[in-house]
Coordinates of C-alpha atoms in Angstrom, one line a residue:
Chain A
M1 CA 85.6 -32.0 -84.6
P2 CA 87.0 -30.0 -87.6
S3 CA 84.0 -28.3 -89.0
T4 CA 83.4 -28.2 -92.7
S5 CA 83.6 -24.4 -92.8
T6 CA 87.4 -24.8 -92.8
L7 CA 86.9 -25.5 -96.5
A8 CA 86.0 -21.9 -97.0
R9 CA 89.5 -20.9 -96.0
P10 CA 91.6 -19.6 -98.9
A11 CA 94.0 -22.3 -100.3
G12 CA 97.6 -22.4 -99.1
P13 CA 100.5 -20.4 -100.4
G14 CA 101.6 -22.9 -103.0
D15 CA 98.2 -22.7 -104.5
T16 CA 98.0 -19.1 -105.7
A17 CA 96.1 -18.3 -108.6
V18 CA 98.9 -16.5 -110.4
A19 CA 101.1 -19.6 -110.3
H20 CA 98.5 -22.0 -111.3
P21 CA 95.8 -20.4 -113.4
P22 CA 93.7 -23.6 -114.0
R23 CA 93.5 -24.1 -110.2
A24 CA 91.9 -20.7 -109.8
N25 CA 88.9 -21.9 -111.8
R26 CA 88.7 -25.1 -109.8
R27 CA 88.9 -23.2 -106.5
R28 CA 86.1 -21.0 -107.7
R29 CA 84.1 -24.1 -108.2
A30 CA 85.2 -25.4 -104.7
N31 CA 84.0 -22.2 -103.2
S32 CA 80.7 -22.4 -104.9
L33 CA 80.1 -25.7 -103.4
Q34 CA 80.3 -23.9 -100.0
S35 CA 76.9 -22.3 -100.6
A36 CA 74.1 -22.7 -98.2
R37 CA 72.2 -24.4 -101.0
V38 CA 73.4 -27.7 -99.9
L39 CA 71.0 -27.5 -96.9
W40 CA 68.2 -28.0 -99.5
L41 CA 69.1 -31.7 -99.2
T42 CA 67.6 -31.7 -95.7
V43 CA 64.2 -30.5 -97.0
P44 CA 62.8 -33.9 -98.0
S45 CA 63.5 -35.4 -94.7
L46 CA 62.2 -32.3 -92.9
L47 CA 59.0 -32.4 -94.8
W48 CA 58.6 -36.1 -94.1
F49 CA 59.3 -35.5 -90.3
A50 CA 56.8 -32.6 -90.3
A51 CA 54.1 -34.5 -92.0
F52 CA 54.3 -37.8 -89.9
A53 CA 55.8 -36.7 -86.5
I54 CA 55.4 -32.9 -85.8
G55 CA 52.0 -32.8 -87.6
P56 CA 50.4 -35.4 -85.3
L57 CA 52.1 -33.8 -82.3
A58 CA 50.5 -30.5 -83.0
A59 CA 47.2 -32.2 -83.7
M60 CA 47.3 -33.6 -80.2
F61 CA 46.9 -30.0 -78.8
V62 CA 43.9 -29.5 -81.2
I63 CA 42.0 -32.7 -80.4
A64 CA 42.6 -32.1 -76.7
T65 CA 39.9 -29.2 -77.1
M66 CA 37.2 -31.3 -78.7
R67 CA 34.6 -33.6 -77.7
W68 CA 35.1 -36.6 -80.0
K69 CA 33.3 -39.9 -79.5
G70 CA 35.4 -42.2 -81.7
L71 CA 36.7 -41.7 -85.2
L72 CA 33.4 -42.3 -86.9
Y73 CA 31.7 -39.3 -85.2
E74 CA 31.9 -35.5 -85.9
P75 CA 34.0 -33.7 -83.2
T76 CA 32.6 -30.6 -81.5
Y77 CA 34.9 -27.9 -80.1
V78 CA 34.5 -27.7 -76.3
G79 CA 37.7 -25.7 -75.3
A80 CA 39.2 -26.5 -71.9
E81 CA 36.3 -28.7 -70.8
N82 CA 38.2 -31.9 -71.3
I83 CA 41.0 -30.7 -69.0
G84 CA 38.5 -30.3 -66.2
R85 CA 37.2 -33.8 -66.8
V86 CA 40.5 -35.4 -66.9
L87 CA 41.8 -33.6 -63.8
T88 CA 38.8 -34.8 -61.7
D89 CA 38.8 -38.2 -62.9
P90 CA 40.0 -40.9 -60.3
T91 CA 41.2 -43.0 -63.2
F92 CA 43.6 -40.3 -64.2
H93 CA 44.8 -39.9 -60.6
A94 CA 45.5 -43.7 -60.4
A95 CA 47.3 -43.5 -63.8
V96 CA 49.5 -40.6 -62.7
R97 CA 50.2 -42.4 -59.4
N98 CA 51.2 -45.6 -61.3
S99 CA 53.2 -43.9 -63.8
L100 CA 55.2 -42.0 -61.1
I101 CA 55.7 -45.3 -59.1
Q102 CA 56.9 -47.0 -62.3
V103 CA 59.5 -44.5 -63.2
A104 CA 60.5 -43.8 -59.6
V105 CA 61.1 -47.6 -59.0
A106 CA 62.3 -48.7 -62.4
V107 CA 64.9 -46.0 -63.3
P108 CA 66.7 -45.6 -60.0
I109 CA 67.1 -49.3 -59.7
M110 CA 68.1 -49.8 -63.3
I111 CA 70.7 -47.2 -63.8
P112 CA 73.0 -48.0 -60.8
L113 CA 72.7 -51.8 -61.2
A114 CA 73.3 -51.4 -64.9
F115 CA 76.4 -49.2 -64.3
M116 CA 77.8 -51.7 -61.9
L117 CA 77.1 -54.6 -64.2
G118 CA 78.6 -52.6 -67.1
Y119 CA 81.7 -51.9 -65.1
H120 CA 82.1 -55.6 -64.1
L121 CA 81.5 -56.6 -67.8
N122 CA 84.2 -54.0 -68.8
T123 CA 86.7 -55.8 -66.5
K124 CA 86.4 -58.7 -68.9
P125 CA 85.5 -61.4 -66.2
R126 CA 85.6 -65.1 -67.3
G127 CA 82.7 -65.9 -69.7
Y128 CA 82.0 -62.2 -70.3
R129 CA 81.3 -62.9 -74.0
L130 CA 78.4 -65.3 -73.0
L131 CA 77.3 -62.8 -70.3
S132 CA 77.2 -59.9 -72.8
V133 CA 75.1 -62.1 -75.3
L134 CA 72.6 -62.9 -72.6
Y135 CA 72.4 -59.4 -71.4
F136 CA 72.0 -58.2 -74.9
S137 CA 69.1 -60.5 -75.9
P138 CA 66.2 -58.6 -74.4
G139 CA 67.2 -55.8 -76.8
L140 CA 66.4 -58.1 -79.7
I141 CA 63.2 -59.3 -78.3
S142 CA 60.1 -57.3 -79.4
I143 CA 57.5 -56.1 -77.0
S144 CA 54.9 -58.5 -78.2
I145 CA 57.3 -61.6 -77.8
T146 CA 58.2 -60.3 -74.4
G147 CA 54.5 -60.1 -73.7
M148 CA 54.0 -63.8 -74.8
I149 CA 57.0 -65.0 -72.7
F150 CA 55.8 -63.3 -69.6
Y151 CA 52.2 -64.3 -70.3
G152 CA 53.5 -67.8 -69.9
V153 CA 55.9 -67.2 -67.1
L154 CA 53.5 -65.2 -64.9
S155 CA 50.1 -67.0 -65.6
P156 CA 48.5 -68.9 -62.8
N157 CA 49.9 -72.2 -64.0
G158 CA 53.1 -70.6 -65.4
G159 CA 56.8 -70.9 -64.7
V160 CA 57.1 -68.7 -61.5
N161 CA 54.3 -70.4 -59.8
G162 CA 55.6 -73.8 -61.0
L163 CA 59.0 -72.8 -59.5
L164 CA 57.4 -71.7 -56.2
R165 CA 55.5 -75.0 -56.0
G166 CA 58.8 -76.9 -56.8
I167 CA 60.6 -75.3 -53.9
G168 CA 57.6 -75.8 -51.5
A169 CA 56.6 -72.2 -51.3
E170 CA 53.1 -72.8 -52.7
S171 CA 51.5 -70.2 -50.5
W172 CA 53.4 -67.5 -52.5
A173 CA 51.9 -68.6 -55.8
T174 CA 49.4 -66.1 -57.0
P175 CA 48.0 -65.0 -60.5
W176 CA 50.7 -62.4 -60.8
L177 CA 49.0 -60.4 -63.6
A178 CA 45.4 -60.6 -62.3
D179 CA 46.2 -59.8 -58.7
P180 CA 45.7 -56.1 -58.0
G181 CA 48.6 -56.2 -55.5
T182 CA 51.1 -57.5 -57.9
A183 CA 50.1 -56.4 -61.4
L184 CA 52.0 -53.1 -61.4
A185 CA 55.0 -54.8 -59.7
A186 CA 55.1 -57.5 -62.2
L187 CA 55.2 -54.9 -65.0
I188 CA 58.0 -53.0 -63.3
A189 CA 59.9 -56.3 -62.9
I190 CA 59.5 -57.0 -66.6
D191 CA 60.9 -53.6 -67.4
L192 CA 63.9 -54.3 -65.2
W193 CA 64.3 -57.7 -66.7
R194 CA 64.5 -56.2 -70.1
G195 CA 66.4 -53.0 -69.2
I196 CA 69.3 -53.8 -66.8
G197 CA 71.4 -56.1 -68.9
W198 CA 70.8 -54.2 -72.1
T199 CA 71.8 -50.9 -70.4
A200 CA 74.8 -52.6 -68.8
V201 CA 76.1 -53.5 -72.3
L202 CA 75.8 -49.9 -73.3
F203 CA 77.6 -48.8 -70.2
A204 CA 80.4 -51.4 -70.8
A205 CA 80.8 -49.9 -74.3
R206 CA 81.2 -46.5 -73.0
L207 CA 83.5 -47.6 -70.1
A208 CA 85.7 -49.4 -72.6
S209 CA 86.7 -46.0 -74.0
L210 CA 87.9 -44.5 -70.8
P211 CA 91.8 -44.1 -70.7
A212 CA 93.1 -47.2 -68.9
D213 CA 95.9 -45.3 -67.2
V214 CA 93.5 -43.3 -65.1
I215 CA 91.9 -46.5 -63.7
E216 CA 95.3 -48.0 -63.1
A217 CA 96.7 -44.9 -61.4
A218 CA 93.8 -45.0 -59.0
Q219 CA 94.3 -48.6 -58.2
I220 CA 98.0 -48.0 -57.7
D221 CA 97.1 -45.2 -55.3
G222 CA 95.2 -47.9 -53.2
A223 CA 91.6 -47.1 -54.3
G224 CA 89.4 -50.2 -54.1
R225 CA 87.1 -51.6 -56.7
M226 CA 84.1 -49.7 -55.3
R227 CA 86.0 -46.4 -55.1
T228 CA 87.4 -46.7 -58.6
M229 CA 84.0 -47.5 -59.9
W230 CA 82.0 -44.7 -58.2
Q231 CA 84.6 -42.0 -57.8
I232 CA 86.6 -42.3 -60.9
A233 CA 84.8 -44.1 -63.6
F234 CA 81.3 -42.8 -62.7
P235 CA 82.2 -39.1 -62.8
M236 CA 84.0 -39.6 -66.0
T237 CA 81.1 -41.0 -67.7
L238 CA 78.5 -38.9 -66.1
D239 CA 77.3 -37.3 -69.4
Y240 CA 76.6 -40.8 -70.8
V241 CA 74.9 -41.9 -67.4
R242 CA 72.7 -38.8 -67.9
T243 CA 71.8 -39.6 -71.4
L244 CA 70.9 -43.2 -70.6
T245 CA 68.9 -42.1 -67.5
M246 CA 66.9 -39.7 -69.6
L247 CA 66.3 -42.3 -72.4
Q248 CA 65.2 -45.1 -69.9
F249 CA 63.0 -42.5 -68.2
L250 CA 61.4 -41.5 -71.5
W251 CA 61.0 -45.2 -72.6
T252 CA 59.4 -46.3 -69.4
L253 CA 57.1 -43.2 -69.3
F254 CA 56.0 -43.2 -72.9
T255 CA 56.0 -46.8 -74.0
S256 CA 54.7 -48.8 -71.3
A257 CA 51.2 -49.0 -73.1
A258 CA 52.1 -51.9 -75.3
L259 CA 53.2 -54.4 -72.6
I260 CA 50.1 -53.3 -70.5
L261 CA 47.8 -53.8 -73.4
L262 CA 49.1 -57.4 -74.0
L263 CA 49.3 -58.5 -70.3
T264 CA 46.9 -56.6 -68.0
K265 CA 44.8 -54.3 -70.0
G266 CA 45.4 -51.8 -67.1
G267 CA 43.7 -53.9 -64.6
P268 CA 42.5 -55.4 -62.3
G269 CA 40.5 -52.2 -61.8
T270 CA 43.0 -49.4 -62.4
S271 CA 45.9 -51.0 -60.6
S272 CA 48.2 -51.2 -63.7
T273 CA 46.9 -48.2 -65.7
T274 CA 49.6 -46.0 -66.6
L275 CA 49.3 -42.6 -68.4
S276 CA 50.7 -44.1 -71.6
Y277 CA 48.1 -46.9 -71.4
L278 CA 45.3 -44.5 -70.6
V279 CA 46.0 -42.6 -73.8
Y280 CA 45.5 -45.7 -75.7
A281 CA 42.6 -47.1 -73.8
K282 CA 40.5 -43.9 -73.9
A283 CA 41.0 -43.5 -77.6
F284 CA 40.4 -47.1 -78.8
S285 CA 38.3 -48.8 -76.2
Q286 CA 36.4 -46.0 -74.4
R287 CA 36.1 -43.8 -77.4
D288 CA 36.9 -40.5 -75.9
L289 CA 39.5 -38.9 -78.1
G290 CA 39.5 -35.5 -76.4
Y291 CA 40.2 -37.0 -72.9
S292 CA 42.9 -39.3 -74.5
Q293 CA 44.7 -36.3 -76.0
V294 CA 44.6 -34.3 -72.8
V295 CA 46.4 -37.2 -71.2
G296 CA 48.9 -37.2 -74.1
V297 CA 49.6 -33.5 -73.5
A298 CA 50.0 -34.3 -69.8
L299 CA 52.5 -37.0 -70.7
L300 CA 54.5 -34.6 -72.9
I301 CA 54.7 -32.1 -70.1
L302 CA 55.7 -34.8 -67.7
G303 CA 58.4 -36.1 -70.1
I304 CA 59.9 -32.6 -70.5
G305 CA 59.7 -31.9 -66.7
G306 CA 61.4 -35.3 -66.0
M307 CA 64.3 -34.5 -68.4
I308 CA 64.9 -31.2 -66.8
L309 CA 64.9 -32.8 -63.3
I310 CA 67.3 -35.5 -64.4
R311 CA 69.6 -33.0 -66.0
A312 CA 69.6 -31.0 -62.9
L313 CA 70.1 -34.0 -60.5
L314 CA 73.0 -35.5 -62.3
R315 CA 74.7 -32.2 -62.9
S316 CA 74.7 -31.3 -59.1
S317 CA 75.9 -34.7 -58.2
K318 CA 78.8 -34.2 -60.5
E319 CA 79.8 -31.0 -58.7
N320 CA 79.6 -32.8 -55.4
T321 CA 81.9 -35.5 -56.3
R322 CA 84.6 -33.2 -57.6
Chain B
M1 CA 94.3 -47.9 -46.5
T2 CA 97.2 -49.9 -47.6
P3 CA 97.2 -51.2 -51.2
P4 CA 97.4 -54.9 -50.3
N5 CA 94.3 -54.5 -48.2
A6 CA 92.5 -52.7 -51.0
A7 CA 93.5 -55.4 -53.4
R8 CA 92.2 -58.1 -51.1
R9 CA 88.8 -56.2 -50.8
G10 CA 88.9 -55.7 -54.5
R11 CA 89.0 -59.4 -55.2
A12 CA 86.2 -59.9 -52.7
T13 CA 83.9 -57.4 -54.3
G14 CA 85.1 -58.8 -57.6
R15 CA 83.8 -62.2 -56.6
L16 CA 80.5 -60.8 -55.4
A17 CA 80.1 -58.9 -58.6
G18 CA 80.9 -62.0 -60.6
T19 CA 78.3 -64.1 -58.6
L20 CA 75.5 -61.4 -59.0
S21 CA 76.3 -61.0 -62.7
W22 CA 75.8 -64.8 -63.2
A23 CA 72.7 -64.8 -61.1
Y24 CA 71.1 -62.0 -63.3
A25 CA 72.2 -63.9 -66.5
L26 CA 70.4 -66.9 -65.1
L27 CA 67.4 -64.7 -64.6
L28 CA 67.5 -63.6 -68.1
A29 CA 68.1 -67.2 -69.5
A30 CA 65.4 -68.9 -67.4
P31 CA 62.3 -67.4 -69.3
L32 CA 64.0 -68.0 -72.6
Y33 CA 64.7 -71.8 -71.6
Y34 CA 61.2 -72.0 -70.4
L35 CA 59.8 -70.6 -73.6
V36 CA 61.8 -73.0 -75.7
V37 CA 61.0 -76.1 -73.7
S38 CA 57.3 -75.1 -73.5
A39 CA 57.1 -75.0 -77.3
L40 CA 57.6 -78.7 -77.4
K41 CA 55.0 -79.7 -74.6
T42 CA 51.3 -80.1 -73.9
N43 CA 49.6 -77.7 -71.6
I44 CA 49.4 -80.4 -68.9
E45 CA 53.1 -81.0 -69.0
I46 CA 53.8 -77.3 -69.1
F47 CA 51.8 -76.9 -65.9
T48 CA 53.0 -79.9 -64.0
Q49 CA 56.7 -80.0 -65.0
P50 CA 57.5 -76.4 -66.1
F51 CA 61.3 -76.6 -66.3
S52 CA 62.0 -80.3 -67.2
L53 CA 62.7 -81.4 -70.8
P54 CA 59.7 -82.5 -72.7
A55 CA 58.7 -86.1 -72.4
D56 CA 57.4 -86.3 -75.9
W57 CA 58.9 -83.7 -78.2
L58 CA 55.8 -82.1 -79.8
W59 CA 57.2 -80.6 -82.9
E60 CA 53.7 -80.4 -84.4
N61 CA 53.2 -77.3 -82.1
F62 CA 55.2 -75.4 -84.7
G63 CA 53.1 -76.4 -87.5
T64 CA 49.9 -75.6 -85.5
A65 CA 51.3 -72.2 -84.7
W66 CA 52.3 -71.6 -88.2
Q67 CA 48.9 -72.4 -89.6
T68 CA 46.8 -70.8 -86.8
A69 CA 48.4 -67.5 -86.8
D70 CA 49.2 -67.7 -90.5
L71 CA 52.8 -66.8 -89.7
G72 CA 54.1 -67.2 -93.2
A73 CA 52.1 -64.4 -94.5
A74 CA 52.8 -62.3 -91.4
L75 CA 56.6 -62.8 -91.6
L76 CA 56.5 -61.7 -95.3
N77 CA 54.4 -58.7 -94.3
S78 CA 56.9 -57.7 -91.7
A79 CA 59.8 -58.2 -94.1
L80 CA 58.1 -56.1 -96.9
I81 CA 57.3 -53.2 -94.6
S82 CA 60.8 -53.3 -92.9
V83 CA 62.7 -53.4 -96.2
V84 CA 60.6 -50.6 -97.9
A85 CA 60.8 -48.5 -94.7
I86 CA 64.5 -48.8 -94.4
A87 CA 65.0 -47.9 -98.1
V88 CA 63.0 -44.7 -97.5
T89 CA 64.8 -43.9 -94.3
L90 CA 68.2 -44.1 -95.9
G91 CA 67.0 -42.3 -99.0
L92 CA 65.9 -39.4 -96.8
S93 CA 68.5 -39.4 -94.1
V94 CA 71.7 -39.9 -96.0
P95 CA 71.4 -36.7 -98.1
A96 CA 70.2 -34.7 -95.1
A97 CA 73.1 -36.0 -92.9
Y98 CA 75.5 -35.1 -95.7
A99 CA 74.2 -31.5 -95.8
L100 CA 74.4 -31.1 -92.1
A101 CA 77.9 -32.5 -91.8
Y102 CA 79.1 -30.4 -94.8
Q103 CA 77.5 -27.1 -93.8
D104 CA 77.9 -25.8 -90.2
N105 CA 76.1 -22.7 -89.7
R106 CA 73.2 -21.4 -87.7
L107 CA 70.6 -22.8 -90.0
S108 CA 72.2 -26.4 -90.0
R109 CA 72.3 -26.3 -86.2
L110 CA 68.6 -25.3 -86.1
I111 CA 67.7 -28.2 -88.5
T112 CA 69.7 -30.5 -86.2
G113 CA 67.7 -29.1 -83.2
V114 CA 64.5 -29.9 -84.9
F115 CA 65.5 -33.4 -85.3
S116 CA 66.8 -33.8 -81.8
A117 CA 63.4 -32.5 -80.5
G118 CA 61.8 -35.6 -82.1
F119 CA 63.0 -37.6 -79.1
L120 CA 60.7 -35.8 -76.9
I121 CA 57.5 -36.8 -78.7
P122 CA 55.6 -39.4 -76.8
P123 CA 54.9 -41.9 -79.6
F124 CA 51.7 -43.3 -78.2
A125 CA 50.2 -39.9 -77.7
A126 CA 50.8 -39.1 -81.2
L127 CA 49.2 -42.4 -82.2
I128 CA 45.7 -41.1 -82.4
P129 CA 46.5 -38.1 -84.7
T130 CA 48.6 -40.5 -86.8
V131 CA 45.6 -42.8 -87.1
I132 CA 43.5 -39.9 -88.3
L133 CA 46.2 -38.9 -90.7
A134 CA 46.0 -42.4 -92.1
I135 CA 42.3 -42.2 -92.6
E136 CA 42.5 -38.9 -94.3
L137 CA 45.1 -40.3 -96.7
G138 CA 42.8 -43.3 -97.4
L139 CA 45.7 -45.5 -96.2
F140 CA 44.1 -46.8 -92.9
Y141 CA 44.5 -50.6 -92.5
T142 CA 47.2 -50.8 -95.1
R143 CA 50.8 -51.7 -95.1
E144 CA 51.6 -48.7 -97.2
F145 CA 51.0 -46.2 -94.4
Q146 CA 53.4 -48.0 -92.1
M147 CA 56.0 -47.8 -94.8
L148 CA 55.6 -44.0 -95.0
F149 CA 55.3 -43.5 -91.2
L150 CA 58.1 -45.7 -89.9
P151 CA 60.9 -43.8 -91.7
A152 CA 59.5 -40.5 -90.1
S153 CA 59.8 -42.0 -86.7
A154 CA 63.3 -43.3 -87.4
L155 CA 64.5 -40.0 -89.0
P156 CA 65.8 -38.1 -85.8
L157 CA 68.1 -41.0 -84.6
S158 CA 69.2 -41.8 -88.2
V159 CA 70.0 -38.3 -89.2
L160 CA 71.9 -37.5 -86.0
L161 CA 73.9 -40.7 -86.1
L162 CA 74.7 -40.4 -89.8
T163 CA 75.8 -36.7 -89.4
Q164 CA 78.3 -37.8 -86.7
F165 CA 79.7 -40.4 -89.0
M166 CA 79.9 -38.1 -91.9
R167 CA 81.8 -35.5 -89.8
T168 CA 84.7 -37.9 -89.7
V169 CA 85.4 -37.3 -93.4
P170 CA 88.8 -35.5 -93.5
P171 CA 88.4 -31.9 -94.9
A172 CA 91.5 -32.4 -97.0
L173 CA 89.9 -35.1 -98.8
V174 CA 86.8 -33.1 -99.6
E175 CA 89.0 -30.2 -100.6
S176 CA 90.9 -32.2 -103.2
A177 CA 87.9 -33.8 -104.5
A178 CA 86.2 -30.4 -104.9
L179 CA 89.4 -29.2 -106.6
D180 CA 89.0 -32.0 -109.1
G181 CA 85.7 -30.7 -110.0
A182 CA 83.4 -32.9 -108.0
G183 CA 79.9 -31.6 -107.3
H184 CA 77.8 -32.4 -104.3
W185 CA 76.5 -35.6 -105.9
R186 CA 80.0 -37.0 -106.7
L187 CA 81.3 -35.9 -103.2
L188 CA 78.3 -37.7 -101.5
V189 CA 78.6 -40.8 -103.6
S190 CA 82.4 -41.4 -103.8
V191 CA 83.7 -39.7 -100.7
Y192 CA 81.1 -39.4 -97.8
I193 CA 79.2 -42.5 -98.3
P194 CA 82.2 -44.9 -98.4
I195 CA 83.7 -43.2 -95.4
A196 CA 80.5 -43.3 -93.4
M197 CA 79.7 -46.8 -94.4
P198 CA 80.0 -48.2 -90.9
G199 CA 77.4 -45.6 -89.7
I200 CA 75.1 -46.5 -92.5
V201 CA 75.4 -50.1 -91.7
S202 CA 74.7 -49.4 -88.1
V203 CA 71.7 -47.3 -88.8
T204 CA 70.3 -49.9 -91.2
I205 CA 70.6 -52.7 -88.6
L206 CA 69.3 -50.6 -85.8
Q207 CA 66.3 -49.4 -87.7
L208 CA 65.5 -52.8 -89.4
L209 CA 65.4 -54.2 -85.8
T210 CA 63.1 -51.5 -84.6
F211 CA 60.8 -51.8 -87.7
W212 CA 60.7 -55.5 -87.5
N213 CA 59.8 -55.4 -83.7
E214 CA 57.3 -52.6 -83.9
Y215 CA 54.0 -53.5 -82.3
L216 CA 51.4 -51.0 -81.2
F217 CA 51.4 -48.9 -84.3
S218 CA 51.3 -51.9 -86.5
L219 CA 48.3 -53.2 -84.4
T220 CA 46.4 -50.0 -84.7
I221 CA 47.3 -48.7 -88.2
T222 CA 48.0 -51.8 -90.3
G223 CA 45.5 -53.7 -88.3
T224 CA 44.8 -57.4 -87.7
A225 CA 43.5 -58.6 -91.1
A226 CA 45.5 -61.7 -92.0
D227 CA 46.6 -60.5 -95.4
V228 CA 48.3 -57.2 -94.0
R229 CA 49.2 -57.9 -90.4
T230 CA 52.8 -58.2 -89.3
A231 CA 54.3 -61.0 -87.3
Q232 CA 54.3 -59.1 -84.2
V233 CA 50.5 -58.5 -84.5
A234 CA 49.9 -62.0 -85.6
L235 CA 51.5 -63.6 -82.6
P236 CA 49.2 -62.4 -79.8
T237 CA 46.2 -63.8 -81.9
L238 CA 47.3 -67.2 -80.5
L239 CA 46.1 -66.0 -77.1
S240 CA 42.5 -67.1 -76.4
D241 CA 40.3 -68.4 -73.6
A242 CA 41.5 -71.9 -74.2
T243 CA 45.2 -70.9 -74.8
D244 CA 47.4 -73.9 -75.8
F245 CA 50.6 -72.6 -74.2
G246 CA 52.7 -75.0 -76.2
V247 CA 51.4 -73.6 -79.6
L248 CA 51.8 -70.0 -78.2
A249 CA 55.5 -70.7 -77.2
A250 CA 56.1 -72.3 -80.6
G251 CA 54.8 -69.3 -82.4
T252 CA 56.9 -67.1 -80.2
V253 CA 60.0 -69.0 -81.1
L254 CA 59.2 -68.9 -84.8
T255 CA 58.8 -65.0 -84.6
L256 CA 62.0 -64.7 -82.6
L257 CA 64.0 -66.9 -84.9
P258 CA 64.7 -64.4 -87.8
V259 CA 66.1 -61.9 -85.3
Y260 CA 68.3 -64.5 -83.7
V261 CA 69.5 -65.9 -87.0
A262 CA 70.4 -62.3 -88.0
Y263 CA 72.0 -61.8 -84.7
T264 CA 74.3 -64.8 -84.9
M265 CA 75.2 -63.9 -88.4
S266 CA 76.3 -60.4 -87.5
S267 CA 76.5 -60.3 -83.7
R268 CA 79.5 -58.0 -83.6
R269 CA 77.9 -55.6 -86.1
M270 CA 74.6 -55.7 -84.3
Q271 CA 76.1 -54.9 -80.9
E272 CA 78.0 -52.0 -82.5
A273 CA 74.9 -50.8 -84.1
L274 CA 72.7 -51.0 -81.0
T275 CA 75.3 -49.5 -78.8
A276 CA 76.0 -46.6 -81.2
G277 CA 72.2 -46.0 -81.4
A278 CA 72.0 -45.4 -77.7
V279 CA 75.2 -43.5 -77.4
K280 CA 74.3 -40.9 -79.8
G281 CA 70.6 -41.0 -78.9

């Protein structure tokens, strides 16, 4: 990428000040444009970002040290007390476990399947336009609409149970979201339903920019479809795979609260309480802001830790395949 | 392995991939089909014949949903918040991206880093401090706070994406414009913005969609009062102990409609925008 600093370079030989006096003035002006003052233009957005994003992030750490029973009360400073309360709470343990299950199941299923589907989509099979529109549509559908759709689909008298009755598998029918054995699995299934196709379209877009001759050369050399996909295309797009893995990891970890609030409220019991939902529930229904923000900090740490792990994992696999 | 062998195997795996991809497409389409047919049925018919076409087409479900959830007002609120928020987002991020694309030094890389770090902020953990901020500003339970807050949440991606697009401006063009005496303002308006237009359109579509679909922040900050709530917040109010699934489905279809209309009008642009967003994210 040609950086803008090349502008600072003196003008070419035909452009000397002696030959064209008026241009000298102009060039001085052009050079004055090169001052660092242009970065003042970033100040409004930085201030905005600081006020509404970094400020709340910093406040998280402060509130985590307070006992604060709901927004109408006065907070008192209690230092590290909240940390102890959180770490010994079985609900928190359940939330950590559920969050780990959620990311450990959803992300490793989603990324390889999405990559394969994206590869398939990129070979432009028959009807790929229709396929890509369908794959794309969960990306258009908001979380509350997704919630409403699956509230209908998974309810005791909903679409899934209706389908099971229709094929004579009545005994499998269950209130999917109200059964402690299936609530978390149902939420993960919705994540996958939303995520795979959408991620596949993103992979297809990236794969489309791979040089076609590399793939052709591999096929002429006798590499099968699987080999071409995993040993040629995959390593070439590894950076992108890593980016999408990180994004899906962060989305799954950070934003599961909304769907859970709509569908299971963390229950039955704590069977579908994730960390992100616990942050919300502790603050707004159980009125314990200090606890909530300790979980928030835990979430931040887990997010950063996961990013580092994904980075390391997807880097070493790159070296192995080479 | 000989090439013909590989080719045969390639065709076989190709067919398998084709079958699986359509199976997944069916899995995506089925709930959407279920939603649309349910919107025209009674509860009893939804329970007994979930996937058949309605016996009587109950168009009045749409009217009931529209009135019960006050969807007209809610859609207007959503539109108002989204439009103001996108104007603020562009007003803030276009000049910032110009500066970052124009000036490449340690300070500008530091600023880029600050925006990149924004991706690591868990949004729902920062929700509570954000609520407190809204209360302090006297803007809790108002649409105005959402208009101020949403641009901030959109800034990291918008600034980074727009900077990428603005970097594609050829230096020679900038040089000659500067030689003609153009200042930063002229450069931005008549060189950078026209060239970065595809990027600006992408960011606009991408963030409009995000703002329109936002749920949890709207629920907690703007609240559920009928005169300020957004469509996404109004929709779940159709859930109750005696839920009429037909009305719920009709309301869901009505809320989804604006996005699908926008999508069919600009499907190509929208796909580009959403893929660009994730590529650079």
